[in-house]
């Protein structure tokens, strides 16, 4: 997969890659009929699609200019909450930035549950504004974080925002944050931790990033069918929105008891788990990560799991997945 932009924007007619089994007559979020076609009636994304379709947004060119030189923009998606999407995003960021020559940024747009600052050990930090825009929080010299969590008055504040306000905040993140590196260069990777599901935030991000190019999406799931059902929707969304899928990660996949070393499936893959799903939909399965209570502990302490438990099966799995992602996006 290359760093190149996503395929050209389609301006007319139905999206050619809408799957035949799509249960709604979605014309595709980029079509001229988006938000106004008969199939859009009752769709939760109708408002944002029709707003977008009514004319080009001048902010998009500012966003595109800001992000154009960032080599890889990767969305981390999940069908459901609690499957380990933020955990995976942050461990991927820590691992990529362990190479001092690689500059990494994380944008936490999980507006209702921004957990990235906690997991990356920077929740008490504040963001500052300079003449170039908002400066992200630096966890390391080559690892920067921007999260809605930094803007909340306190940890317990609930953010109850309706669509336009959420989209405005996401746009501000993309438009105003200065991601330039210390030497005035550009990031190698910008990872987007998104909310679960396929809400209008996803559509906003995709539309806002389109001109500067999305490298692709990594989809995180757990093995049971209840989670996989929502992954299918996520995959359908990516295909309709023309976001390349880098691959699927199955998290919480089995558990080895530290005392008796017996292996068990806490979340049983009744329908074959992510492996069967990837075979069926012809997607790369990037790997499976077992449950390991030390992952939860490292996240709560804001420390990189890979540093502390490099020899564990979960660390080996993570390292394998990360190296696959690196080779897929750099080839
Ligand atoms: P999401 O972003 O999908 O909502 P999180 O990344 O916040 O999910 O993870 C939910 C919880 O599960 C967190 O407490 C996290 O530490 C824990 N967790 C994630 N992956 C694992 C794993 N493989 N083993 C043990 N705990 C995990």
mmCIF file of C-alpha atoms and ligand atoms in Angstrom:
data_model
loop_
_atom_site.group_PDB
_atom_site.id
_atom_site.type_symbol
_atom_site.label_atom_id
_atom_site.label_comp_id
_atom_site.label_asym_id
_atom_site.label_seq_id
_atom_site.Cartn_x
_atom_site.Cartn_y
_atom_site.Cartn_z
ATOM 1 C CA UNK A 1 0.000 0.000 0.000
ATOM 2 C CA UNK A 2 1.396 3.379 -0.855
ATOM 3 C CA UNK A 3 1.187 6.822 0.686
ATOM 4 C CA UNK A 4 -0.679 8.054 -2.311
ATOM 5 C CA UNK A 5 -4.047 9.692 -2.124
ATOM 6 C CA UNK A 6 -7.205 7.662 -2.108
ATOM 7 C CA UNK A 7 -8.918 7.078 -5.390
ATOM 8 C CA UNK A 8 -10.433 10.036 -7.157
ATOM 9 C CA UNK A 9 -13.586 11.579 -5.797
ATOM 10 C CA UNK A 10 -16.648 10.372 -7.555
ATOM 11 C CA UNK A 11 -19.020 13.166 -8.434
ATOM 12 C CA UNK A 12 -21.881 11.530 -10.192
ATOM 13 C CA UNK A 13 -24.032 8.454 -9.935
ATOM 14 C CA UNK A 14 -23.997 5.708 -7.374
ATOM 15 C CA UNK A 15 -20.704 4.567 -5.900
ATOM 16 C CA UNK A 16 -19.549 1.674 -8.065
ATOM 17 C CA UNK A 17 -18.170 -0.214 -5.087
ATOM 18 C CA UNK A 18 -21.305 -0.262 -2.972
ATOM 19 C CA UNK A 19 -21.622 -3.969 -2.117
ATOM 20 C CA UNK A 20 -24.603 -5.778 -3.616
ATOM 21 C CA UNK A 21 -25.767 -6.860 -0.209
ATOM 22 C CA UNK A 22 -25.965 -3.284 1.066
ATOM 23 C CA UNK A 23 -29.325 -3.054 2.787
ATOM 24 C CA UNK A 24 -29.904 0.593 1.927
ATOM 25 C CA UNK A 25 -29.740 2.313 -1.411
ATOM 26 C CA UNK A 26 -26.794 4.430 -0.355
ATOM 27 C CA UNK A 27 -25.598 6.504 -3.309
ATOM 28 C CA UNK A 28 -22.154 6.755 -1.691
ATOM 29 C CA UNK A 29 -21.048 9.584 0.558
ATOM 30 C CA UNK A 30 -19.209 11.298 -2.284
ATOM 31 C CA UNK A 31 -21.933 11.250 -4.906
ATOM 32 C CA UNK A 32 -23.845 14.366 -5.891
ATOM 33 C CA UNK A 33 -26.987 12.757 -4.498
ATOM 34 C CA UNK A 34 -25.427 12.175 -1.060
ATOM 35 C CA UNK A 35 -27.898 13.098 1.658
ATOM 36 C CA UNK A 36 -30.665 13.857 -0.847
ATOM 37 C CA UNK A 37 -31.306 10.568 -2.604
ATOM 38 C CA UNK A 38 -34.327 8.434 -1.753
ATOM 39 C CA UNK A 39 -32.079 5.854 -0.050
ATOM 40 C CA UNK A 40 -30.775 8.540 2.330
ATOM 41 C CA UNK A 41 -34.158 8.929 4.053
ATOM 42 C CA UNK A 42 -33.741 8.122 7.733
ATOM 43 C CA UNK A 43 -29.972 7.581 7.500
ATOM 44 C CA UNK A 44 -28.127 9.033 10.510
ATOM 45 C CA UNK A 45 -25.561 10.533 8.140
ATOM 46 C CA UNK A 46 -28.116 12.296 5.980
ATOM 47 C CA UNK A 47 -27.539 15.757 7.410
ATOM 48 C CA UNK A 48 -23.791 15.724 7.107
ATOM 49 C CA UNK A 49 -23.890 14.212 3.613
ATOM 50 C CA UNK A 50 -26.302 16.819 2.334
ATOM 51 C CA UNK A 51 -24.335 19.673 3.926
ATOM 52 C CA UNK A 52 -21.175 18.411 2.337
ATOM 53 C CA UNK A 53 -22.846 17.920 -1.022
ATOM 54 C CA UNK A 54 -24.097 21.499 -1.143
ATOM 55 C CA UNK A 55 -20.735 23.004 -2.016
ATOM 56 C CA UNK A 56 -17.013 22.777 -1.366
ATOM 57 C CA UNK A 57 -15.884 23.702 2.125
ATOM 58 C CA UNK A 58 -13.078 26.302 2.078
ATOM 59 C CA UNK A 59 -11.550 24.797 5.238
ATOM 60 C CA UNK A 60 -10.791 21.605 3.359
ATOM 61 C CA UNK A 61 -7.954 23.199 1.433
ATOM 62 C CA UNK A 62 -6.447 24.514 4.712
ATOM 63 C CA UNK A 63 -6.630 21.011 6.207
ATOM 64 C CA UNK A 64 -5.159 19.529 3.105
ATOM 65 C CA UNK A 65 -2.251 21.991 3.211
ATOM 66 C CA UNK A 66 -1.607 21.201 6.910
ATOM 67 C CA UNK A 67 -1.538 17.445 6.421
ATOM 68 C CA UNK A 68 -0.292 17.074 2.879
ATOM 69 C CA UNK A 69 3.297 16.225 3.778
ATOM 70 C CA UNK A 70 2.500 13.696 6.505
ATOM 71 C CA UNK A 71 3.569 10.396 4.995
ATOM 72 C CA UNK A 72 0.970 8.042 6.422
ATOM 73 C CA UNK A 73 -2.441 8.884 7.800
ATOM 74 C CA UNK A 74 -3.940 5.767 9.353
ATOM 75 C CA UNK A 75 -7.447 5.453 10.818
ATOM 76 C CA UNK A 76 -7.926 2.945 13.629
ATOM 77 C CA UNK A 77 -11.527 1.763 13.552
ATOM 78 C CA UNK A 78 -13.694 -0.649 15.521
ATOM 79 C CA UNK A 79 -17.291 -1.734 15.241
ATOM 80 C CA UNK A 80 -17.801 -1.706 18.995
ATOM 81 C CA UNK A 81 -16.366 0.098 22.004
ATOM 82 C CA UNK A 82 -14.179 -1.758 24.465
ATOM 83 C CA UNK A 83 -12.470 -4.034 21.944
ATOM 84 C CA UNK A 84 -9.055 -2.413 22.453
ATOM 85 C CA UNK A 85 -8.957 0.188 19.679
ATOM 86 C CA UNK A 86 -7.328 2.903 21.802
ATOM 87 C CA UNK A 87 -5.005 0.345 23.344
ATOM 88 C CA UNK A 88 -3.895 -0.778 19.909
ATOM 89 C CA UNK A 89 -3.552 2.794 18.593
ATOM 90 C CA UNK A 90 -1.345 3.826 21.475
ATOM 91 C CA UNK A 91 0.842 0.719 21.465
ATOM 92 C CA UNK A 92 1.273 1.138 17.709
ATOM 93 C CA UNK A 93 2.311 4.756 18.292
ATOM 94 C CA UNK A 94 4.789 3.800 21.028
ATOM 95 C CA UNK A 95 6.244 1.042 18.870
ATOM 96 C CA UNK A 96 6.606 3.169 15.747
ATOM 97 C CA UNK A 97 8.255 5.960 17.715
ATOM 98 C CA UNK A 98 10.783 3.595 19.287
ATOM 99 C CA UNK A 99 12.769 4.352 16.133
ATOM 100 C CA UNK A 100 14.120 7.824 16.914
ATOM 101 C CA UNK A 101 14.215 8.712 13.242
ATOM 102 C CA UNK A 102 10.457 8.227 12.888
ATOM 103 C CA UNK A 103 8.036 11.016 13.886
ATOM 104 C CA UNK A 104 4.599 9.929 15.048
ATOM 105 C CA UNK A 105 1.400 11.773 15.971
ATOM 106 C CA UNK A 106 -1.830 10.499 17.506
ATOM 107 C CA UNK A 107 -5.154 12.319 17.118
ATOM 108 C CA UNK A 108 -7.777 11.155 19.580
ATOM 109 C CA UNK A 109 -11.110 11.989 18.026
ATOM 110 C CA UNK A 110 -13.025 9.550 20.209
ATOM 111 C CA UNK A 111 -14.930 12.577 21.380
ATOM 112 C CA UNK A 112 -17.187 10.840 23.886
ATOM 113 C CA UNK A 113 -14.441 8.709 25.478
ATOM 114 C CA UNK A 114 -11.013 10.197 24.889
ATOM 115 C CA UNK A 115 -8.727 7.700 26.640
ATOM 116 C CA UNK A 116 -5.494 8.301 24.708
ATOM 117 C CA UNK A 117 -4.033 10.890 27.158
ATOM 118 C CA UNK A 118 -4.474 8.428 30.042
ATOM 119 C CA UNK A 119 -2.960 5.488 28.150
ATOM 120 C CA UNK A 120 -0.053 7.603 26.951
ATOM 121 C CA UNK A 121 0.630 9.009 30.394
ATOM 122 C CA UNK A 122 -0.047 12.656 29.537
ATOM 123 C CA UNK A 123 -3.548 13.290 30.827
ATOM 124 C CA UNK A 124 -2.605 16.243 33.001
ATOM 125 C CA UNK A 125 -0.902 18.122 30.199
ATOM 126 C CA UNK A 126 -2.293 21.228 28.593
ATOM 127 C CA UNK A 127 -2.090 22.247 25.001
ATOM 128 C CA UNK A 128 -0.678 25.599 23.996
ATOM 129 C CA UNK A 129 -1.330 27.897 21.123
ATOM 130 C CA UNK A 130 1.476 29.404 19.079
ATOM 131 C CA UNK A 131 1.497 31.549 15.966
ATOM 132 C CA UNK A 132 1.435 28.308 13.943
ATOM 133 C CA UNK A 133 -1.643 26.903 15.677
ATOM 134 C CA UNK A 134 -2.253 24.494 18.546
ATOM 135 C CA UNK A 135 0.839 22.569 19.622
ATOM 136 C CA UNK A 136 0.163 18.914 20.455
ATOM 137 C CA UNK A 137 1.475 17.406 23.685
ATOM 138 C CA UNK A 138 4.855 15.705 23.248
ATOM 139 C CA UNK A 139 5.152 12.396 25.075
ATOM 140 C CA UNK A 140 8.618 11.939 23.580
ATOM 141 C CA UNK A 141 10.617 14.126 21.208
ATOM 142 C CA UNK A 142 9.197 12.183 18.269
ATOM 143 C CA UNK A 143 5.734 11.317 19.617
ATOM 144 C CA UNK A 144 2.975 13.941 19.756
ATOM 145 C CA UNK A 145 -0.618 13.607 20.977
ATOM 146 C CA UNK A 146 -3.713 15.703 20.428
ATOM 147 C CA UNK A 147 -6.919 14.776 22.183
ATOM 148 C CA UNK A 148 -10.261 16.268 23.009
ATOM 149 C CA UNK A 149 -9.366 15.088 26.522
ATOM 150 C CA UNK A 150 -6.933 18.027 26.826
ATOM 151 C CA UNK A 151 -9.780 20.459 26.313
ATOM 152 C CA UNK A 152 -12.169 19.131 28.922
ATOM 153 C CA UNK A 153 -12.452 21.034 32.197
ATOM 154 C CA UNK A 154 -11.987 17.853 34.226
ATOM 155 C CA UNK A 155 -11.726 14.107 33.692
ATOM 156 C CA UNK A 156 -15.291 13.413 34.670
ATOM 157 C CA UNK A 157 -16.957 15.910 32.356
ATOM 158 C CA UNK A 158 -19.337 14.252 29.960
ATOM 159 C CA UNK A 159 -19.118 15.631 26.478
ATOM 160 C CA UNK A 160 -22.595 15.757 25.056
ATOM 161 C CA UNK A 161 -22.258 17.324 21.671
ATOM 162 C CA UNK A 162 -24.529 17.178 18.735
ATOM 163 C CA UNK A 163 -23.287 16.468 15.241
ATOM 164 C CA UNK A 164 -22.325 19.949 14.000
ATOM 165 C CA UNK A 165 -20.367 20.769 17.150
ATOM 166 C CA UNK A 166 -18.532 17.438 17.061
ATOM 167 C CA UNK A 167 -17.659 17.932 13.454
ATOM 168 C CA UNK A 168 -16.516 21.481 14.204
ATOM 169 C CA UNK A 169 -14.136 20.167 16.858
ATOM 170 C CA UNK A 170 -12.745 17.516 14.556
ATOM 171 C CA UNK A 171 -12.259 20.110 11.875
ATOM 172 C CA UNK A 172 -10.447 22.359 14.329
ATOM 173 C CA UNK A 173 -8.114 19.491 15.229
ATOM 174 C CA UNK A 174 -7.282 18.901 11.612
ATOM 175 C CA UNK A 175 -7.090 22.553 10.611
ATOM 176 C CA UNK A 176 -5.361 24.191 13.554
ATOM 177 C CA UNK A 177 -2.940 21.651 15.026
ATOM 178 C CA UNK A 178 0.672 22.242 14.092
ATOM 179 C CA UNK A 179 2.127 18.786 13.507
ATOM 180 C CA UNK A 180 5.428 20.005 12.102
ATOM 181 C CA UNK A 181 8.392 18.269 13.695
ATOM 182 C CA UNK A 182 11.249 19.924 15.611
ATOM 183 C CA UNK A 183 13.375 20.229 12.497
ATOM 184 C CA UNK A 184 10.487 21.762 10.548
ATOM 185 C CA UNK A 185 9.791 18.486 8.727
ATOM 186 C CA UNK A 186 6.619 16.407 8.587
ATOM 187 C CA UNK A 187 5.385 13.413 10.569
ATOM 188 C CA UNK A 188 5.940 9.919 9.236
ATOM 189 C CA UNK A 189 2.738 8.595 10.789
ATOM 190 C CA UNK A 190 -0.438 10.255 12.035
ATOM 191 C CA UNK A 191 -2.773 7.765 13.729
ATOM 192 C CA UNK A 192 -6.446 8.590 14.230
ATOM 193 C CA UNK A 193 -8.176 6.944 17.183
ATOM 194 C CA UNK A 194 -11.810 7.169 16.141
ATOM 195 C CA UNK A 195 -15.058 6.543 18.039
ATOM 196 C CA UNK A 196 -16.562 3.049 17.690
ATOM 197 C CA UNK A 197 -19.034 2.375 14.903
ATOM 198 C CA UNK A 198 -19.674 4.313 11.748
ATOM 199 C CA UNK A 199 -20.995 7.656 12.859
ATOM 200 C CA UNK A 200 -20.871 11.054 11.252
ATOM 201 C CA UNK A 201 -17.461 11.657 12.878
ATOM 202 C CA UNK A 202 -16.034 8.990 10.581
ATOM 203 C CA UNK A 203 -17.611 10.493 7.544
ATOM 204 C CA UNK A 204 -16.311 13.932 8.560
ATOM 205 C CA UNK A 205 -12.774 12.705 9.006
ATOM 206 C CA UNK A 206 -12.789 10.870 5.709
ATOM 207 C CA UNK A 207 -14.151 13.887 3.888
ATOM 208 C CA UNK A 208 -11.730 16.252 5.582
ATOM 209 C CA UNK A 209 -8.699 14.052 4.904
ATOM 210 C CA UNK A 210 -9.574 13.099 1.379
ATOM 211 C CA UNK A 211 -7.464 15.702 -0.421
ATOM 212 C CA UNK A 212 -4.360 15.136 1.653
ATOM 213 C CA UNK A 213 -4.783 11.353 1.322
ATOM 214 C CA UNK A 214 -5.672 8.548 3.735
ATOM 215 C CA UNK A 215 -3.157 5.730 3.718
ATOM 216 C CA UNK A 216 -5.713 3.277 5.047
ATOM 217 C CA UNK A 217 -7.628 1.887 8.008
ATOM 218 C CA UNK A 218 -6.817 -0.785 10.558
ATOM 219 C CA UNK A 219 -9.940 -2.420 12.003
ATOM 220 C CA UNK A 220 -9.766 -3.791 15.548
ATOM 221 C CA UNK A 221 -12.234 -6.416 16.744
ATOM 222 C CA UNK A 222 -12.706 -9.193 19.278
ATOM 223 C CA UNK A 223 -13.407 -12.800 18.161
ATOM 224 C CA UNK A 224 -17.106 -13.220 18.922
ATOM 225 C CA UNK A 225 -19.829 -12.846 16.300
ATOM 226 C CA UNK A 226 -21.518 -9.972 18.149
ATOM 227 C CA UNK A 227 -18.380 -7.887 17.561
ATOM 228 C CA UNK A 228 -17.782 -9.177 14.034
ATOM 229 C CA UNK A 229 -21.260 -8.154 12.926
ATOM 230 C CA UNK A 230 -20.308 -4.548 13.530
ATOM 231 C CA UNK A 231 -16.961 -5.040 11.820
ATOM 232 C CA UNK A 232 -18.845 -5.934 8.642
ATOM 233 C CA UNK A 233 -20.523 -2.519 8.800
ATOM 234 C CA UNK A 234 -17.144 -0.894 9.322
ATOM 235 C CA UNK A 235 -15.761 -2.685 6.275
ATOM 236 C CA UNK A 236 -18.802 -1.670 4.253
ATOM 237 C CA UNK A 237 -18.273 1.940 5.359
ATOM 238 C CA UNK A 238 -14.618 1.886 4.276
ATOM 239 C CA UNK A 239 -15.537 0.436 0.907
ATOM 240 C CA UNK A 240 -18.272 3.007 0.307
ATOM 241 C CA UNK A 241 -16.073 5.873 1.470
ATOM 242 C CA UNK A 242 -13.136 4.488 -0.550
ATOM 243 C CA UNK A 243 -10.821 4.167 2.422
ATOM 244 C CA UNK A 244 -8.292 1.376 1.752
ATOM 245 C CA UNK A 245 -8.354 -1.292 4.472
ATOM 246 C CA UNK A 246 -4.844 -2.172 5.655
ATOM 247 C CA UNK A 247 -6.165 -5.146 7.591
ATOM 248 C CA UNK A 248 -7.972 -6.496 10.644
ATOM 249 C CA UNK A 249 -6.564 -7.094 14.140
ATOM 250 C CA UNK A 250 -8.271 -9.593 16.441
ATOM 251 C CA UNK A 251 -7.733 -8.517 20.034
ATOM 252 C CA UNK A 252 -8.566 -10.395 23.253
ATOM 253 C CA UNK A 253 -8.072 -13.560 21.260
ATOM 254 C CA UNK A 254 -7.605 -16.350 23.795
ATOM 255 C CA UNK A 255 -6.093 -16.297 27.256
ATOM 256 C CA UNK A 256 -3.228 -18.290 28.737
ATOM 257 C CA UNK A 257 -3.555 -18.664 32.497
ATOM 258 C CA UNK A 258 -0.316 -17.437 34.108
ATOM 259 C CA UNK A 259 -0.567 -20.102 36.853
ATOM 260 C CA UNK A 260 -1.584 -23.332 35.094
ATOM 261 C CA UNK A 261 -0.687 -22.223 31.513
ATOM 262 C CA UNK A 262 -4.014 -23.654 30.349
ATOM 263 C CA UNK A 263 -5.403 -21.905 27.302
ATOM 264 C CA UNK A 264 -9.009 -20.762 27.105
ATOM 265 C CA UNK A 265 -11.175 -18.691 24.796
ATOM 266 C CA UNK A 266 -12.871 -16.005 26.866
ATOM 267 C CA UNK A 267 -14.549 -14.509 23.807
ATOM 268 C CA UNK A 268 -15.288 -17.631 21.780
ATOM 269 C CA UNK A 269 -14.994 -17.281 17.980
ATOM 270 C CA UNK A 270 -18.335 -18.996 17.317
ATOM 271 C CA UNK A 271 -18.284 -18.103 13.621
ATOM 272 C CA UNK A 272 -14.552 -18.528 13.087
ATOM 273 C CA UNK A 273 -13.476 -15.131 14.411
ATOM 274 C CA UNK A 274 -11.628 -12.507 12.399
ATOM 275 C CA UNK A 275 -9.794 -15.217 10.437
ATOM 276 C CA UNK A 276 -12.987 -16.506 8.814
ATOM 277 C CA UNK A 277 -14.239 -12.979 8.254
ATOM 278 C CA UNK A 278 -11.002 -11.929 6.557
ATOM 279 C CA UNK A 279 -11.060 -15.015 4.333
ATOM 280 C CA UNK A 280 -14.655 -14.351 3.377
ATOM 281 C CA UNK A 281 -14.110 -10.671 2.632
ATOM 282 C CA UNK A 282 -10.572 -11.080 1.269
ATOM 283 C CA UNK A 283 -8.880 -8.824 3.753
ATOM 284 C CA UNK A 284 -5.506 -9.263 5.446
ATOM 285 C CA UNK A 285 -5.711 -10.587 9.003
ATOM 286 C CA UNK A 286 -2.826 -8.666 10.563
ATOM 287 C CA UNK A 287 -2.699 -10.866 13.645
ATOM 288 C CA UNK A 288 -4.342 -11.891 16.911
ATOM 289 C CA UNK A 289 -3.488 -10.480 20.340
ATOM 290 C CA UNK A 290 -4.298 -12.559 23.446
ATOM 291 C CA UNK A 291 -5.857 -11.202 26.601
ATOM 292 C CA UNK A 292 -3.146 -10.229 29.048
ATOM 293 C CA UNK A 293 -4.066 -8.398 32.259
ATOM 294 C CA UNK A 294 -0.699 -6.626 32.118
ATOM 295 C CA UNK A 295 -1.927 -4.744 29.026
ATOM 296 C CA UNK A 296 -4.727 -3.222 31.072
ATOM 297 C CA UNK A 297 -2.293 -2.360 33.839
ATOM 298 C CA UNK A 298 0.210 -0.714 31.485
ATOM 299 C CA UNK A 299 -2.608 1.321 29.915
ATOM 300 C CA UNK A 300 -3.855 2.492 33.310
ATOM 301 C CA UNK A 301 -0.315 3.483 34.266
ATOM 302 C CA UNK A 302 0.311 5.268 30.970
ATOM 303 C CA UNK A 303 3.377 3.217 30.124
ATOM 304 C CA UNK A 304 4.230 1.305 26.923
ATOM 305 C CA UNK A 305 3.284 -2.360 27.333
ATOM 306 C CA UNK A 306 5.926 -3.481 24.844
ATOM 307 C CA UNK A 307 8.785 -1.982 26.867
ATOM 308 C CA UNK A 308 7.792 -3.673 30.102
ATOM 309 C CA UNK A 309 6.768 -7.112 28.782
ATOM 310 C CA UNK A 310 8.685 -7.560 25.551
ATOM 311 C CA UNK A 311 8.845 -11.339 25.938
ATOM 312 C CA UNK A 312 5.155 -11.971 26.494
ATOM 313 C CA UNK A 313 2.979 -13.662 23.837
ATOM 314 C CA UNK A 314 0.889 -10.462 23.584
ATOM 315 C CA UNK A 315 4.018 -8.380 22.889
ATOM 316 C CA UNK A 316 5.169 -10.843 20.223
ATOM 317 C CA UNK A 317 1.745 -10.640 18.604
ATOM 318 C CA UNK A 318 1.785 -6.830 18.684
ATOM 319 C CA UNK A 319 5.282 -6.669 17.238
ATOM 320 C CA UNK A 320 4.274 -9.009 14.392
ATOM 321 C CA UNK A 321 1.182 -6.920 13.596
ATOM 322 C CA UNK A 322 3.095 -3.646 13.689
ATOM 323 C CA UNK A 323 5.782 -4.924 11.376
ATOM 324 C CA UNK A 324 3.090 -6.106 8.912
ATOM 325 C CA UNK A 325 1.469 -2.672 8.992
ATOM 326 C CA UNK A 326 4.834 -1.006 8.390
ATOM 327 C CA UNK A 327 5.597 -3.195 5.435
ATOM 328 C CA UNK A 328 2.085 -2.882 3.957
ATOM 329 C CA UNK A 329 2.045 0.924 4.095
ATOM 330 C CA UNK A 330 5.622 1.397 2.971
ATOM 331 C CA UNK A 331 5.433 -0.891 -0.063
HETATM 332 P P1 LIG B 1 -11.737 0.796 22.888
HETATM 333 O O1 LIG B 1 -10.799 1.893 22.467
HETATM 334 O O2 LIG B 1 -12.015 -0.172 21.780
HETATM 335 O O3 LIG B 1 -12.985 1.299 23.532
HETATM 336 P P2 LIG B 1 -9.768 0.237 24.936
HETATM 337 O O4 LIG B 1 -8.513 0.271 24.150
HETATM 338 O O5 LIG B 1 -10.101 1.432 25.769
HETATM 339 O O6 LIG B 1 -11.011 -0.105 23.980
HETATM 340 O O7 LIG B 1 -9.720 -1.085 25.813
HETATM 341 C C1 LIG B 1 -10.749 -1.422 26.717
HETATM 342 C C2 LIG B 1 -10.122 -2.077 27.958
HETATM 343 O O8 LIG B 1 -9.569 -3.342 27.613
HETATM 344 C C3 LIG B 1 -8.983 -1.263 28.551
HETATM 345 O O9 LIG B 1 -9.058 -1.365 29.937
HETATM 346 C C4 LIG B 1 -7.736 -1.974 28.047
HETATM 347 O O10 LIG B 1 -6.647 -1.831 28.929
HETATM 348 C C5 LIG B 1 -8.201 -3.419 27.994
HETATM 349 N N1 LIG B 1 -7.520 -4.239 26.981
HETATM 350 C C6 LIG B 1 -7.399 -3.978 25.652
HETATM 351 N N2 LIG B 1 -6.771 -4.995 25.036
HETATM 352 C C7 LIG B 1 -6.463 -5.922 25.986
HETATM 353 C C8 LIG B 1 -5.826 -7.204 25.979
HETATM 354 N N3 LIG B 1 -5.365 -7.749 24.867
HETATM 355 N N4 LIG B 1 -5.683 -7.838 27.170
HETATM 356 C C9 LIG B 1 -6.155 -7.304 28.316
HETATM 357 N N5 LIG B 1 -6.791 -6.112 28.391
HETATM 358 C C10 LIG B 1 -6.945 -5.435 27.235
#
